[in-house]
Short mmCIF file of C-alpha atoms in Angstrom, two decimals:
data_model
loop_
_atom_site.label_atom_id
_atom_site.label_comp_id
_atom_site.label_asym_id
_atom_site.label_seq_id
_atom_site.Cartn_x
_atom_site.Cartn_y
_atom_site.Cartn_z
CA MET A 1 63.35 85.11 81.07
CA ARG A 2 62.94 88.89 81.58
CA ILE A 3 61.97 88.42 85.15
CA VAL A 4 65.04 86.18 85.79
CA LEU A 5 67.30 88.62 84.19
CA LEU A 6 65.97 91.61 86.12
CA SER A 7 66.36 89.67 89.37
CA PHE A 8 69.98 88.83 88.46
CA PHE A 9 70.89 92.38 87.66
CA LEU A 10 69.16 93.59 90.79
CA PHE A 11 71.08 90.94 92.85
CA VAL A 12 74.33 92.06 91.25
CA SER A 13 73.53 95.71 91.75
CA VAL A 14 72.50 95.47 95.43
CA GLY A 15 75.70 93.22 95.90
CA CYS A 16 77.90 95.96 94.54
CA LEU A 17 76.22 98.58 96.57
CA SER A 18 76.96 96.78 99.83
CA GLN A 19 80.64 96.49 99.07
CA ILE A 20 83.19 99.25 100.23
CA SER A 21 86.50 99.82 98.66
CA LEU A 22 89.38 101.02 100.79
CA LEU A 23 92.79 102.24 99.63
CA SER A 24 95.97 102.78 101.64
CA TRP A 25 98.99 104.67 100.44
CA ASN A 26 102.19 106.01 101.89
CA VAL A 27 102.41 109.07 99.68
CA GLU A 28 105.94 110.05 100.81
CA ASN A 29 106.22 113.56 102.15
CA LEU A 30 102.94 114.79 100.57
CA GLY A 31 103.21 118.68 100.95
CA ASP A 32 104.52 121.61 98.79
CA SER A 33 107.22 119.61 97.13
CA LYS A 34 104.48 117.71 95.03
CA SER A 35 103.92 119.41 91.70
CA ASP A 36 100.40 119.99 90.36
CA SER A 37 100.98 117.33 87.72
CA THR A 38 101.98 114.81 90.57
CA LEU A 39 98.93 115.60 92.52
CA HIS A 40 96.67 115.16 89.28
CA PHE A 41 98.36 111.85 88.78
CA ILE A 42 97.74 110.75 92.53
CA ALA A 43 94.05 111.75 92.17
CA GLN A 44 93.69 109.60 89.19
CA GLN A 45 94.95 106.63 91.18
CA LEU A 46 92.45 107.37 94.04
CA LYS A 47 89.23 108.29 92.21
CA ASN A 48 87.69 104.86 91.92
CA TYR A 49 87.74 103.94 95.67
CA ASP A 50 85.33 104.86 98.43
CA VAL A 51 87.66 105.59 101.38
CA VAL A 52 91.35 106.46 101.04
CA ALA A 53 93.90 106.38 104.08
CA LEU A 54 97.14 108.34 103.42
CA GLN A 55 100.31 108.22 105.35
CA GLU A 56 103.35 110.55 105.49
CA ILE A 57 101.65 113.95 105.14
CA VAL A 58 104.12 116.56 106.09
CA ALA A 59 103.62 118.17 109.39
CA ASN A 60 103.97 121.72 108.35
CA PRO A 61 100.94 123.70 106.93
CA SER A 62 101.60 122.80 103.31
CA GLY A 63 100.50 119.07 104.34
CA PRO A 64 96.75 119.94 104.97
CA GLN A 65 96.92 122.52 102.13
CA THR A 66 98.08 119.70 99.78
CA VAL A 67 95.41 117.38 100.85
CA ALA A 68 92.85 120.04 100.28
CA LYS A 69 94.19 120.33 96.69
CA LEU A 70 93.93 116.70 96.26
CA ALA A 71 90.30 116.71 97.41
CA ASP A 72 89.61 119.48 94.87
CA LEU A 73 90.96 117.50 92.11
CA LEU A 74 88.94 114.36 93.18
CA ASN A 75 85.83 116.51 93.27
CA ARG A 76 86.28 117.22 89.58
CA THR A 77 86.32 113.52 88.71
CA GLY A 78 82.57 113.05 89.03
CA SER A 79 82.05 112.31 92.73
CA LYS A 80 81.76 114.58 95.83
CA TRP A 81 84.64 113.97 98.29
CA ASP A 82 85.34 115.06 101.78
CA TYR A 83 88.61 114.85 103.76
CA ALA A 84 90.13 115.12 107.14
CA VAL A 85 93.86 115.57 108.15
CA SER A 86 95.26 114.78 111.56
CA ASN A 87 97.27 117.02 113.90
CA PRO A 88 101.09 116.30 113.73
CA THR A 89 101.90 113.17 115.63
CA ALA A 90 103.30 113.48 119.00
CA SER A 91 106.61 111.95 117.93
CA SER A 92 109.68 113.53 119.80
CA ALA A 93 112.15 110.74 119.19
CA TYR A 94 111.41 110.39 115.35
CA LYS A 95 109.88 112.38 112.55
CA THR A 96 106.43 113.77 113.25
CA GLU A 97 103.86 113.66 110.39
CA ARG A 98 100.25 113.82 109.65
CA TYR A 99 97.73 111.33 108.32
CA ALA A 100 94.73 111.97 106.19
CA TYR A 101 91.56 110.42 105.01
CA LEU A 102 89.43 111.13 101.82
CA TRP A 103 86.06 109.56 101.20
CA LYS A 104 83.16 109.72 98.76
CA THR A 105 80.33 111.27 100.55
CA ALA A 106 77.64 109.39 98.65
CA ARG A 107 79.33 106.01 99.61
CA VAL A 108 80.15 106.59 103.28
CA GLN A 109 79.43 108.97 106.07
CA LEU A 110 82.12 110.04 108.56
CA VAL A 111 80.81 109.19 112.22
CA GLY A 112 82.05 111.77 114.71
CA LYS A 113 85.54 113.26 114.46
CA PRO A 114 88.76 111.28 113.63
CA TRP A 115 91.32 111.12 116.39
CA LEU A 116 94.87 110.35 117.12
CA GLU A 117 95.50 107.52 119.54
CA LYS A 118 96.29 109.04 122.98
CA LYS A 119 96.69 105.91 125.23
CA TYR A 120 99.78 104.63 123.62
CA ALA A 121 101.23 108.06 122.20
CA GLN A 122 104.27 107.60 124.26
CA GLU A 123 105.09 104.12 123.19
CA ILE A 124 104.21 104.65 119.58
CA ASP A 125 106.23 107.34 117.72
CA ARG A 126 103.57 108.24 115.21
CA GLU A 127 100.40 107.22 117.01
CA PRO A 128 97.62 105.83 114.75
CA TYR A 129 94.73 107.98 113.40
CA TYR A 130 91.22 106.63 113.61
CA ALA A 131 88.14 107.48 111.60
CA THR A 132 84.73 105.72 111.87
CA PHE A 133 82.61 105.48 108.77
CA GLN A 134 79.05 104.28 108.27
CA HIS A 135 77.95 102.44 105.12
CA GLN A 136 74.19 101.86 104.93
CA ASN A 137 73.56 100.87 108.61
CA LYS A 138 76.98 99.35 109.43
CA GLN A 139 80.06 100.95 110.69
CA PHE A 140 83.80 100.27 110.43
CA THR A 141 86.81 102.16 111.88
CA VAL A 142 89.99 102.54 109.89
CA VAL A 143 93.21 102.75 112.04
CA ASN A 144 95.74 104.57 109.82
CA PHE A 145 99.38 103.94 110.84
CA HIS A 146 103.00 104.64 109.71
CA ALA A 147 105.77 102.81 111.71
CA ILE A 148 109.14 103.75 112.44
CA THR A 149 111.74 102.36 109.85
CA LYS A 150 112.92 98.82 109.80
CA LYS A 151 116.26 99.71 111.28
CA MET A 152 114.51 101.17 114.20
CA GLN A 153 112.68 98.02 115.01
CA PRO A 154 108.90 98.80 114.30
CA GLU A 155 107.86 95.63 116.20
CA THR A 156 108.74 97.58 119.30
CA GLU A 157 105.67 99.75 118.79
CA ILE A 158 103.50 97.55 116.83
CA LYS A 159 103.30 95.26 119.84
CA TYR A 160 100.99 97.71 121.49
CA PHE A 161 98.35 97.02 118.78
CA LYS A 162 97.31 93.86 120.50
CA PHE A 163 95.68 96.20 123.15
CA LEU A 164 93.60 98.29 120.83
CA PRO A 165 90.83 95.93 120.13
CA GLU A 166 90.05 95.75 123.90
CA THR A 167 90.65 99.46 124.17
CA TYR A 168 87.84 99.83 121.52
CA PRO A 169 85.60 96.84 121.95
CA ASN A 170 82.65 98.26 120.27
CA LEU A 171 84.46 99.28 117.01
CA ASN A 172 85.02 97.16 113.87
CA LEU A 173 88.88 97.85 113.51
CA LEU A 174 90.67 97.67 110.27
CA PHE A 175 94.49 98.37 110.75
CA VAL A 176 95.99 99.79 107.58
CA GLY A 177 99.06 101.53 106.43
CA ASP A 178 102.95 101.19 106.35
CA PHE A 179 104.03 98.87 109.12
CA ASN A 180 107.70 98.70 107.84
CA CYS A 181 107.30 95.13 108.81
CA PRO A 182 106.06 91.97 106.96
CA GLU A 183 102.71 90.72 107.95
CA ASP A 184 104.20 87.29 108.89
CA HIS A 185 106.25 88.83 111.62
CA THR A 186 105.45 87.30 115.07
CA VAL A 187 104.47 90.78 116.42
CA PHE A 188 101.23 90.28 114.65
CA ASN A 189 100.54 86.89 116.21
CA PRO A 190 98.37 88.31 119.04
CA LEU A 191 96.04 90.08 116.52
CA LYS A 192 95.77 86.93 114.48
CA LYS A 193 94.91 84.88 117.62
CA MET A 194 91.90 87.37 118.15
CA GLY A 195 90.68 86.57 114.58
CA TYR A 196 92.47 89.26 112.63
CA ALA A 197 94.05 88.40 109.23
CA SER A 198 96.10 90.33 106.75
CA VAL A 199 94.53 91.06 103.35
CA PHE A 200 97.91 90.63 101.80
CA LYS A 201 100.48 87.74 101.90
CA ASN A 202 104.00 88.47 101.07
CA GLN A 203 103.00 91.35 98.74
CA LYS A 204 105.90 93.66 98.22
CA THR A 205 104.87 97.32 98.13
CA THR A 206 107.97 99.55 98.41
CA LEU A 207 109.92 100.69 95.23
CA ARG A 208 113.51 99.77 94.65
CA THR A 209 115.89 102.44 93.62
CA ASN A 210 116.68 100.37 90.50
CA CYS A 211 114.76 97.29 89.18
CA ILE A 212 116.58 93.96 89.23
CA GLU A 213 115.69 92.60 85.85
CA ALA A 214 111.61 92.93 86.03
CA ASP A 215 111.59 93.07 89.83
CA CYS A 216 111.02 96.73 90.89
CA LEU A 217 109.61 96.06 94.31
CA ALA A 218 111.61 95.49 97.58
CA SER A 219 109.80 94.84 100.70
CA PRO A 220 106.23 93.75 101.95
CA PHE A 221 105.68 96.64 104.39
CA ASP A 222 102.06 97.76 103.50
CA THR A 223 99.01 95.77 104.42
CA ILE A 224 95.55 95.80 105.98
CA PHE A 225 94.39 93.73 108.89
CA TYR A 226 90.79 92.97 109.43
CA ARG A 227 88.72 90.91 111.78
CA GLN A 228 87.40 87.89 109.89
CA GLN A 229 84.27 87.59 111.97
CA LYS A 230 83.13 91.22 111.10
CA ILE A 231 84.58 91.76 107.58
CA LYS A 232 84.49 89.54 104.47
CA VAL A 233 87.13 90.47 101.80
CA ILE A 234 85.72 90.30 98.25
CA GLN A 235 88.90 91.33 96.29
CA HIS A 236 92.16 93.01 96.90
CA GLY A 237 95.15 94.25 95.04
CA VAL A 238 97.78 96.82 94.47
CA ILE A 239 98.31 99.58 91.93
CA PRO A 240 101.79 99.27 90.20
CA PHE A 241 101.72 102.82 89.13
CA TYR A 242 105.51 102.79 88.47
CA GLN A 243 104.84 101.00 85.26
CA GLN A 244 103.49 104.07 83.72
CA PHE A 245 106.77 105.84 83.91
CA GLN A 246 110.01 105.41 81.86
CA THR A 247 112.17 105.08 85.03
CA LEU A 248 111.85 104.45 88.72
CA THR A 249 113.57 107.73 89.39
CA ASP A 250 110.47 109.41 87.68
CA ALA A 251 108.08 107.04 89.54
CA ARG A 252 109.60 107.80 92.89
CA LYS A 253 108.80 111.43 92.45
CA ILE A 254 105.18 110.16 93.23
CA SER A 255 106.10 107.91 96.06
CA ASP A 256 108.47 105.14 97.21
CA HIS A 257 105.37 102.99 97.89
CA ILE A 258 102.62 101.64 95.81
CA PRO A 259 98.98 101.76 96.84
CA ILE A 260 97.16 98.73 98.16
CA TRP A 261 93.40 98.28 98.18
CA VAL A 262 90.63 96.12 99.39
CA MET A 263 86.95 95.64 98.57
CA PHE A 264 84.94 94.20 101.47
CA THR A 265 81.49 93.78 102.96
CA ILE A 266 80.69 94.20 106.63
CA LEU A 267 79.10 91.10 108.22
#
């Protein structure tokens, strides 16, 4: 019996070690406008994940400085974290921003340097930010993205994503972020035909200004696309952090989006 139990727990432990957790969050203008208490709250939401992809970091120097503060707070939660912040996106027609990654160094290793997409920088206002990570002996590349707003028709730039798998044929891509577009939009059909699937189906992720009865979420704009031949999704979910606040006005001081997360293994 002891041998059976030991084998079972060893199997469970090895299984957990082979799984990676990835969180994506539009943190809405992360910069010097975020108070220390807000940053502490954000760190508490992130601390249980292996890799974090953030969108909407402000372009001025307070953006990277605030990400550094966030990394410092995470380093006080019991794990060693590292981080990377992009240069400002090349947007000239819209609002330039930065992206950021934070990761637990004991769980994944950064491979090379993260980079902003150059090939479609003219077609995509806020060109995506890539980072390749290694877990054990396998690699995956996160493509971090924040689309233009719905009224500006984000599908006009998302349509270029169908070219990215062939641009990087040797990378195991995961497209994550705020697409300002639901995952069932036809613009994603080319990716789906290549074997990509959305982790989330009709999951609302943006906060309303006011709740309608118990419904406080508005639009299904945030998601994660993964290639089913290379990634197996174990679990996924959202963090409804707004439930910890008395009002949506208070919650929206943190962000107008909720975080999304996925736990997966690399095949």
